[in-house]
Short mmCIF file of C-alpha atoms in Angstrom, two decimals:
data_model
loop_
_atom_site.label_atom_id
_atom_site.label_comp_id
_atom_site.label_asym_id
_atom_site.label_seq_id
_atom_site.Cartn_x
_atom_site.Cartn_y
_atom_site.Cartn_z
CA MET W 1 -20.06 -10.47 13.07
CA ALA W 2 -16.55 -11.26 14.22
CA GLN W 3 -16.04 -14.44 16.17
CA GLU W 4 -14.60 -13.55 19.57
CA THR W 5 -12.51 -16.32 21.11
CA GLN W 6 -11.83 -16.78 24.79
CA ASN W 7 -8.77 -14.53 24.97
CA HIS W 8 -10.40 -11.61 23.16
CA THR W 9 -10.72 -9.44 26.26
CA LEU W 10 -8.75 -6.32 25.31
CA THR W 11 -11.23 -3.46 24.85
CA VAL W 12 -10.31 -1.20 21.93
CA SER W 13 -11.77 2.04 20.57
CA GLY W 14 -11.97 2.32 16.82
CA TRP W 15 -14.02 3.25 13.79
CA ALA W 16 -16.00 0.85 11.61
CA ALA W 17 -18.42 0.57 8.72
CA HIS W 18 -21.51 -1.45 9.60
CA ASP W 19 -23.24 -1.73 6.24
CA SER W 20 -22.81 -1.02 2.53
CA SER W 21 -23.49 2.68 2.98
CA GLY W 22 -19.81 2.74 3.92
CA GLU W 23 -20.36 5.27 6.68
CA ILE W 24 -17.59 5.03 9.28
CA LYS W 25 -18.74 5.36 12.91
CA PRO W 26 -17.05 5.05 16.31
CA TYR W 27 -16.93 1.42 17.39
CA THR W 28 -15.77 -0.31 20.56
CA PHE W 29 -14.68 -3.93 20.21
CA LYS W 30 -12.43 -6.64 21.66
CA ARG W 31 -8.99 -7.73 20.48
CA ARG W 32 -7.03 -10.76 21.62
CA GLU W 33 -4.68 -10.35 24.54
CA ASN W 34 -1.00 -10.24 23.67
CA GLY W 35 0.20 -13.78 22.91
CA VAL W 36 3.66 -15.32 22.94
CA ASN W 37 4.25 -14.34 19.28
CA ASP W 38 2.53 -10.98 19.49
CA VAL W 39 3.35 -7.35 19.97
CA THR W 40 0.69 -4.92 21.10
CA ILE W 41 0.99 -1.57 19.34
CA LYS W 42 -0.44 1.80 20.27
CA VAL W 43 -1.56 3.15 16.90
CA LEU W 44 -0.39 6.67 16.14
CA TYR W 45 -1.37 7.01 12.48
CA CYS W 46 -3.21 5.00 9.87
CA GLY W 47 -3.36 5.79 6.16
CA ILE W 48 -6.56 5.58 4.15
CA CYS W 49 -6.17 3.32 1.12
CA HIS W 50 -8.66 3.05 -1.74
CA THR W 51 -9.07 -0.57 -0.65
CA ASP W 52 -10.59 0.73 2.60
CA LEU W 53 -13.30 2.46 0.59
CA HIS W 54 -14.05 -0.72 -1.40
CA TYR W 55 -14.39 -2.80 1.76
CA ALA W 56 -16.45 -0.18 3.60
CA LYS W 57 -18.98 -0.16 0.76
CA ASN W 58 -18.73 -3.90 0.03
CA ASP W 59 -17.86 -3.13 -3.59
CA TRP W 60 -16.30 -6.58 -3.97
CA GLY W 61 -19.07 -8.48 -2.19
CA ILE W 62 -16.76 -9.98 0.46
CA THR W 63 -17.00 -7.56 3.39
CA MET W 64 -17.73 -9.03 6.83
CA TYR W 65 -19.47 -6.29 8.80
CA PRO W 66 -18.64 -4.54 11.01
CA VAL W 67 -15.37 -3.84 9.23
CA VAL W 68 -12.59 -1.81 10.85
CA PRO W 69 -10.41 -0.77 7.87
CA GLY W 70 -6.77 0.27 7.81
CA HIS W 71 -3.58 -1.46 6.68
CA GLU W 72 -1.13 1.44 6.69
CA ILE W 73 -0.45 1.51 10.42
CA THR W 74 2.35 3.15 12.39
CA GLY W 75 2.72 3.17 16.14
CA VAL W 76 4.81 2.23 19.15
CA VAL W 77 5.15 -1.15 20.85
CA ILE W 78 3.57 -1.26 24.31
CA LYS W 79 3.70 -5.02 25.01
CA VAL W 80 5.96 -7.84 23.76
CA GLY W 81 5.33 -11.61 23.77
CA CYS W 82 8.06 -13.99 24.96
CA ASN W 83 8.81 -15.15 21.40
CA ALA W 84 8.82 -11.63 19.93
CA GLY W 85 12.15 -10.59 21.42
CA LYS W 86 13.31 -8.83 18.25
CA PHE W 87 11.05 -5.97 19.39
CA GLN W 88 11.10 -3.94 22.59
CA ILE W 89 8.62 -1.67 24.31
CA GLY W 90 8.87 1.78 22.73
CA ASP W 91 10.00 0.58 19.29
CA ARG W 92 8.62 2.51 16.32
CA VAL W 93 6.90 -0.04 14.11
CA GLY W 94 4.55 -0.49 11.20
CA VAL W 95 1.89 -3.00 10.16
CA GLY W 96 0.86 -3.32 6.54
CA CYS W 97 -1.57 -5.54 4.67
CA LEU W 98 -0.64 -8.95 6.09
CA ALA W 99 -1.81 -10.52 9.35
CA ALA W 100 -1.21 -14.25 8.90
CA SER W 101 -0.15 -16.93 6.43
CA CYS W 102 0.49 -20.67 6.52
CA LEU W 103 4.22 -20.25 7.31
CA GLU W 104 4.92 -23.57 5.54
CA CYS W 105 4.47 -23.18 1.77
CA GLU W 106 7.21 -22.30 -0.72
CA PHE W 107 6.17 -18.66 -0.72
CA CYS W 108 6.25 -18.30 3.07
CA ALA W 109 9.61 -20.11 3.11
CA ASN W 110 10.97 -17.58 0.60
CA SER W 111 9.59 -14.50 2.41
CA GLN W 112 6.85 -14.00 -0.18
CA GLU W 113 4.00 -14.45 2.27
CA ASN W 114 1.85 -12.13 0.20
CA TYR W 115 1.50 -14.93 -2.40
CA CYS W 116 0.60 -17.66 0.12
CA ASP W 117 -2.80 -19.09 -0.84
CA GLN W 118 -3.81 -18.99 2.83
CA ILE W 119 -2.86 -15.34 3.33
CA GLN W 120 -5.08 -13.40 5.70
CA PHE W 121 -5.17 -9.63 5.67
CA THR W 122 -4.93 -7.09 8.45
CA TYR W 123 -8.66 -6.49 8.26
CA ASN W 124 -11.58 -8.51 6.92
CA GLY W 125 -9.47 -11.66 7.19
CA ILE W 126 -9.72 -14.75 9.38
CA PHE W 127 -6.91 -15.04 11.90
CA TRP W 128 -5.44 -18.35 13.09
CA ASP W 129 -7.80 -18.39 16.10
CA GLY W 130 -10.86 -18.10 13.84
CA SER W 131 -11.61 -14.45 14.62
CA VAL W 132 -12.20 -11.78 12.00
CA THR W 133 -9.29 -9.34 11.77
CA TYR W 134 -9.80 -5.66 12.52
CA GLY W 135 -7.50 -3.01 11.07
CA GLY W 136 -5.78 0.19 12.04
CA TYR W 137 -8.72 2.57 12.40
CA SER W 138 -8.32 1.90 16.13
CA ASN W 139 -6.22 3.01 19.06
CA VAL W 140 -4.52 -0.36 19.59
CA ILE W 141 -3.66 -3.33 17.39
CA VAL W 142 -2.23 -6.72 18.37
CA ALA W 143 -0.04 -8.23 15.64
CA ASP W 144 2.08 -11.34 15.24
CA TYR W 145 5.66 -10.06 15.31
CA ARG W 146 6.45 -11.88 12.04
CA TYR W 147 4.21 -9.37 10.22
CA VAL W 148 5.62 -6.21 11.82
CA VAL W 149 8.42 -3.97 10.50
CA ARG W 150 10.61 -1.31 12.05
CA ILE W 151 10.25 2.34 11.08
CA PRO W 152 13.54 4.28 10.61
CA GLU W 153 14.07 6.81 13.38
CA ASN W 154 14.43 9.75 11.00
CA LEU W 155 11.10 9.29 9.22
CA PRO W 156 7.89 11.00 10.46
CA MET W 157 5.28 8.47 11.49
CA ASP W 158 2.42 10.15 9.63
CA SER W 159 3.92 10.41 6.15
CA VAL W 160 5.63 7.01 6.41
CA ALA W 161 2.32 5.19 7.06
CA PRO W 162 1.21 4.85 3.40
CA LEU W 163 4.55 3.26 2.53
CA LEU W 164 3.19 0.12 4.21
CA CYS W 165 0.80 -0.31 1.29
CA ALA W 166 1.45 2.18 -1.53
CA GLY W 167 5.20 2.13 -0.96
CA ILE W 168 5.74 -1.61 -0.96
CA THR W 169 3.29 -2.02 -3.86
CA VAL W 170 5.61 -0.03 -6.13
CA PHE W 171 8.92 -1.04 -4.50
CA SER W 172 8.36 -4.76 -5.02
CA PRO W 173 8.10 -4.67 -8.85
CA LEU W 174 11.08 -2.30 -9.03
CA LYS W 175 13.14 -4.83 -7.11
CA ASP W 176 11.80 -7.81 -9.09
CA ASN W 177 12.66 -6.17 -12.41
CA GLY W 178 16.23 -5.13 -11.76
CA MET W 179 15.59 -1.46 -11.02
CA LEU W 180 17.51 -1.51 -7.72
CA GLY W 181 21.30 -1.29 -7.81
CA SER W 182 21.43 -0.61 -11.56
CA PRO W 183 21.06 3.15 -12.06
CA GLY W 184 20.71 4.93 -15.37
CA LYS W 185 17.67 3.16 -16.79
CA LYS W 186 14.73 4.86 -18.47
CA MET W 187 11.66 4.33 -16.28
CA GLY W 188 8.06 5.31 -16.95
CA VAL W 189 5.33 5.85 -14.36
CA VAL W 190 1.72 5.82 -15.57
CA GLY W 191 -0.53 7.85 -13.30
CA LEU W 192 0.48 10.39 -10.68
CA GLY W 193 -1.62 9.45 -7.67
CA GLY W 194 -1.00 7.71 -4.38
CA LEU W 195 1.08 4.96 -5.96
CA GLY W 196 2.56 6.92 -8.84
CA HIS W 197 4.04 9.76 -6.81
CA VAL W 198 5.91 7.26 -4.61
CA ALA W 199 7.15 5.41 -7.69
CA VAL W 200 8.65 8.67 -9.01
CA LYS W 201 10.45 9.21 -5.71
CA PHE W 202 11.85 5.68 -5.73
CA GLY W 203 12.90 5.94 -9.36
CA LYS W 204 14.86 9.11 -8.76
CA ALA W 205 16.40 7.82 -5.51
CA PHE W 206 17.62 4.72 -7.36
CA GLY W 207 19.27 6.82 -10.06
CA HIS W 208 16.91 6.41 -13.01
CA HIS W 209 15.61 8.78 -15.67
CA VAL W 210 11.89 8.99 -14.82
CA THR W 211 9.09 9.88 -17.24
CA VAL W 212 5.57 10.42 -15.95
CA ILE W 213 2.76 9.45 -18.34
CA SER W 214 -0.58 11.03 -17.53
CA THR W 215 -3.86 12.10 -19.11
CA SER W 216 -3.65 15.38 -17.15
CA PRO W 217 -1.38 18.09 -18.63
CA SER W 218 -1.85 20.09 -15.43
CA LYS W 219 0.21 17.54 -13.50
CA GLU W 220 3.44 18.29 -15.39
CA THR W 221 4.53 21.06 -13.04
CA GLU W 222 3.94 18.83 -10.03
CA ALA W 223 5.71 15.86 -11.59
CA LYS W 224 8.82 17.71 -12.76
CA GLY W 225 8.99 20.70 -10.46
CA ARG W 226 8.25 19.10 -7.11
CA LEU W 227 8.73 15.34 -7.47
CA GLY W 228 11.78 15.56 -9.72
CA ALA W 229 10.58 13.66 -12.79
CA ASP W 230 12.79 14.19 -15.84
CA ASP W 231 10.10 14.08 -18.53
CA PHE W 232 6.34 14.19 -18.85
CA ILE W 233 4.16 12.69 -21.56
CA VAL W 234 0.47 13.52 -21.98
CA SER W 235 -0.95 10.17 -23.04
CA THR W 236 -3.75 11.79 -25.05
CA ASN W 237 -1.24 13.82 -27.09
CA SER W 238 -0.42 11.72 -30.16
CA GLN W 239 2.71 13.74 -31.02
CA GLN W 240 4.20 13.28 -27.55
CA MET W 241 3.35 9.57 -27.55
CA GLN W 242 4.95 9.16 -30.99
CA ALA W 243 8.10 10.96 -29.86
CA GLY W 244 8.32 8.67 -26.84
CA LYS W 245 8.17 5.39 -28.76
CA ARG W 246 10.79 2.81 -27.80
CA THR W 247 12.45 5.05 -25.23
CA LEU W 248 11.71 3.31 -21.92
CA ASP W 249 13.23 0.21 -20.33
CA PHE W 250 10.53 -0.30 -17.73
CA ILE W 251 7.05 1.06 -17.04
CA LEU W 252 5.07 0.90 -13.80
CA ASP W 253 1.35 1.38 -14.48
CA SER W 254 -0.45 2.58 -11.34
CA VAL W 255 -3.77 3.56 -12.92
CA SER W 256 -6.84 1.93 -11.38
CA ALA W 257 -9.29 2.94 -14.14
CA LYS W 258 -9.93 0.98 -17.30
CA HIS W 259 -7.50 1.90 -20.07
CA SER W 260 -5.69 0.38 -23.04
CA LEU W 261 -2.15 -0.83 -22.55
CA GLY W 262 -1.44 -0.75 -26.29
CA PRO W 263 -0.26 2.87 -26.68
CA ILE W 264 1.70 2.65 -23.42
CA LEU W 265 3.48 -0.53 -24.50
CA GLU W 266 4.72 1.29 -27.61
CA LEU W 267 6.80 3.50 -25.30
CA LEU W 268 8.87 0.50 -24.24
CA LYS W 269 12.09 -0.50 -25.92
CA VAL W 270 12.34 -3.95 -27.46
CA ASP W 271 12.33 -6.50 -24.61
CA GLY W 272 10.93 -3.93 -22.19
CA THR W 273 8.58 -4.73 -19.31
CA LEU W 274 5.36 -3.14 -18.08
CA VAL W 275 4.10 -4.00 -14.60
CA THR W 276 0.57 -3.11 -13.61
CA VAL W 277 -0.20 -2.51 -9.93
CA GLY W 278 -3.53 -0.72 -10.30
CA ALA W 279 -6.75 -2.72 -9.97
CA PRO W 280 -9.34 -1.52 -12.50
CA ASP W 281 -12.83 -2.89 -11.96
CA GLN W 282 -13.01 -3.76 -15.68
CA PRO W 283 -10.55 -5.77 -17.80
CA LEU W 284 -7.60 -3.93 -19.29
CA GLU W 285 -7.29 -3.67 -23.07
CA LEU W 286 -4.19 -5.59 -24.14
CA PRO W 287 -3.65 -5.70 -27.92
CA SER W 288 -1.22 -8.36 -29.10
CA PHE W 289 0.78 -6.46 -31.74
CA PRO W 290 2.74 -4.18 -29.35
CA LEU W 291 3.72 -7.32 -27.44
CA ILE W 292 4.68 -9.41 -30.45
CA PHE W 293 6.57 -6.79 -32.44
CA GLY W 294 8.45 -5.45 -29.42
CA LYS W 295 9.11 -8.70 -27.55
CA ARG W 296 7.58 -6.90 -24.59
CA SER W 297 6.25 -8.35 -21.34
CA VAL W 298 3.28 -7.40 -19.18
CA LYS W 299 3.26 -8.50 -15.55
CA GLY W 300 1.22 -7.90 -12.44
CA SER W 301 2.39 -7.36 -8.87
CA MET W 302 0.80 -7.05 -5.45
CA THR W 303 2.20 -5.58 -2.23
CA GLY W 304 5.24 -7.48 -0.86
CA GLY W 305 6.45 -9.86 1.83
CA ILE W 306 7.53 -8.70 5.27
CA ARG W 307 11.28 -9.02 4.64
CA GLU W 308 10.86 -7.05 1.43
CA THR W 309 8.83 -4.40 3.25
CA GLN W 310 11.68 -3.96 5.72
CA GLU W 311 14.12 -3.81 2.78
CA MET W 312 12.01 -0.96 1.43
CA MET W 313 11.97 0.92 4.73
CA ASP W 314 15.75 1.03 5.00
CA PRO W 315 16.43 2.99 1.75
CA CYS W 316 13.44 5.17 2.59
CA GLY W 317 15.29 6.14 5.74
CA GLU W 318 18.51 6.64 3.79
CA HIS W 319 16.94 8.79 1.07
CA ASN W 320 14.25 10.38 3.28
CA ILE W 321 11.45 8.97 1.12
CA THR W 322 7.94 9.41 2.49
CA CYS W 323 4.49 9.92 1.02
CA ASP W 324 2.83 13.27 0.45
CA VAL W 325 -0.08 13.19 2.88
CA GLU W 326 -3.00 15.16 4.25
CA VAL W 327 -3.41 14.38 7.95
CA ILE W 328 -6.98 14.30 9.26
CA THR W 329 -8.71 13.61 12.57
CA PRO W 330 -10.94 10.55 12.93
CA ASP W 331 -14.11 12.64 12.78
CA ALA W 332 -13.19 13.59 9.20
CA ILE W 333 -12.87 10.00 7.92
CA ASN W 334 -16.17 10.03 6.02
CA GLU W 335 -15.38 13.32 4.32
CA ALA W 336 -11.96 11.95 3.38
CA MET W 337 -13.58 8.80 1.95
CA ASP W 338 -15.85 10.95 -0.22
CA ARG W 339 -12.91 12.98 -1.46
CA LEU W 340 -10.91 9.83 -2.09
CA ALA W 341 -13.74 8.46 -4.23
CA GLY W 342 -13.52 11.64 -6.29
CA ASN W 343 -9.68 11.56 -6.47
CA ALA W 344 -9.59 14.85 -4.58
CA VAL W 345 -6.51 14.20 -2.46
CA ARG W 346 -2.79 14.78 -3.01
CA TYR W 347 -1.79 12.07 -2.49
CA ARG W 348 -2.86 10.08 0.58
CA PHE W 349 -5.04 10.73 3.62
CA VAL W 350 -3.60 9.72 6.99
CA ILE W 351 -5.68 9.57 10.18
CA ASP W 352 -4.12 11.01 13.33
CA ILE W 353 -5.39 8.25 15.60
CA ALA W 354 -3.47 9.10 18.77
CA GLY W 355 -4.21 12.82 18.58
CA ARG W 356 -7.87 12.07 19.16
CA ILE W 357 -7.35 9.57 21.97
CA SER W 358 -4.17 10.58 23.78
CA ASN W 359 -1.42 13.16 23.90
CA LEU W 360 1.05 11.03 21.88
#
């Protein structure tokens, strides 16, 4: 059970899982009152991430029930603390994965709060006051302003919501590996799901030649015809994989199922880099020869800091980049979770929180 401190008097309506069945039910709980560093946000939309499913079912053995999931949150500011003057009532804002960090370590000092070893997440974390954090499957959230970003005025609040997780998860490694401001590179995207489809959009917006690598031949029309990918390789087709050897400068691997990196690494040029952002529940297969004989690198990456998330939002506004979403009402969350478990969504579910509770 969440520890409720003295100032947790704000009654909130939301949806929570109460046990490892993962069933999401309506849930009324208390949040802290708006503090000097806080903004209170009326939640309009919240995306459903695969992480939400893992926490709801306690797949990782760390869930603190009841858990209110949701870290892809968009809404409007309805209250502002005296130290949070960068925001005003009515501002369109977003809250992603991060709720708190130490604010003192080298990573916090360099706006890489996501790598702080005291990082606490938007839900199922422990906030500074000792309470368990509750996420965006709720009508209101109170957030420290240092973990809130602005949403560009031209972007719809529903389809922008998953950018706060899926978007920054693929933007961060693109930035870290020189894929921003240097157009004309050959970029590969492994997997065309919630992460992969956003990576294709970013790659094209930043001026790169994008190749999608997938086990599903049926996704070629979607990848090239609708998302604008330049090439498509079926990873189970040995002829296509052979033809693609040493053609790519950079590969982003978004697949969350166990697979071998060996054949994919062969697609990289000498000195190329592969970054994995998926989280398979079993170890990846990483043969040494493709690394050694191609001087190739394999790296991992997770989400991004708050400054970097804002840096992502700005070009999204410029290039009109959003996620492809299916908007649902809160009473369809459990059905959406089941479909998500079966990969039966293109490409992200987003809950219309305000439509159920108000006229916003």
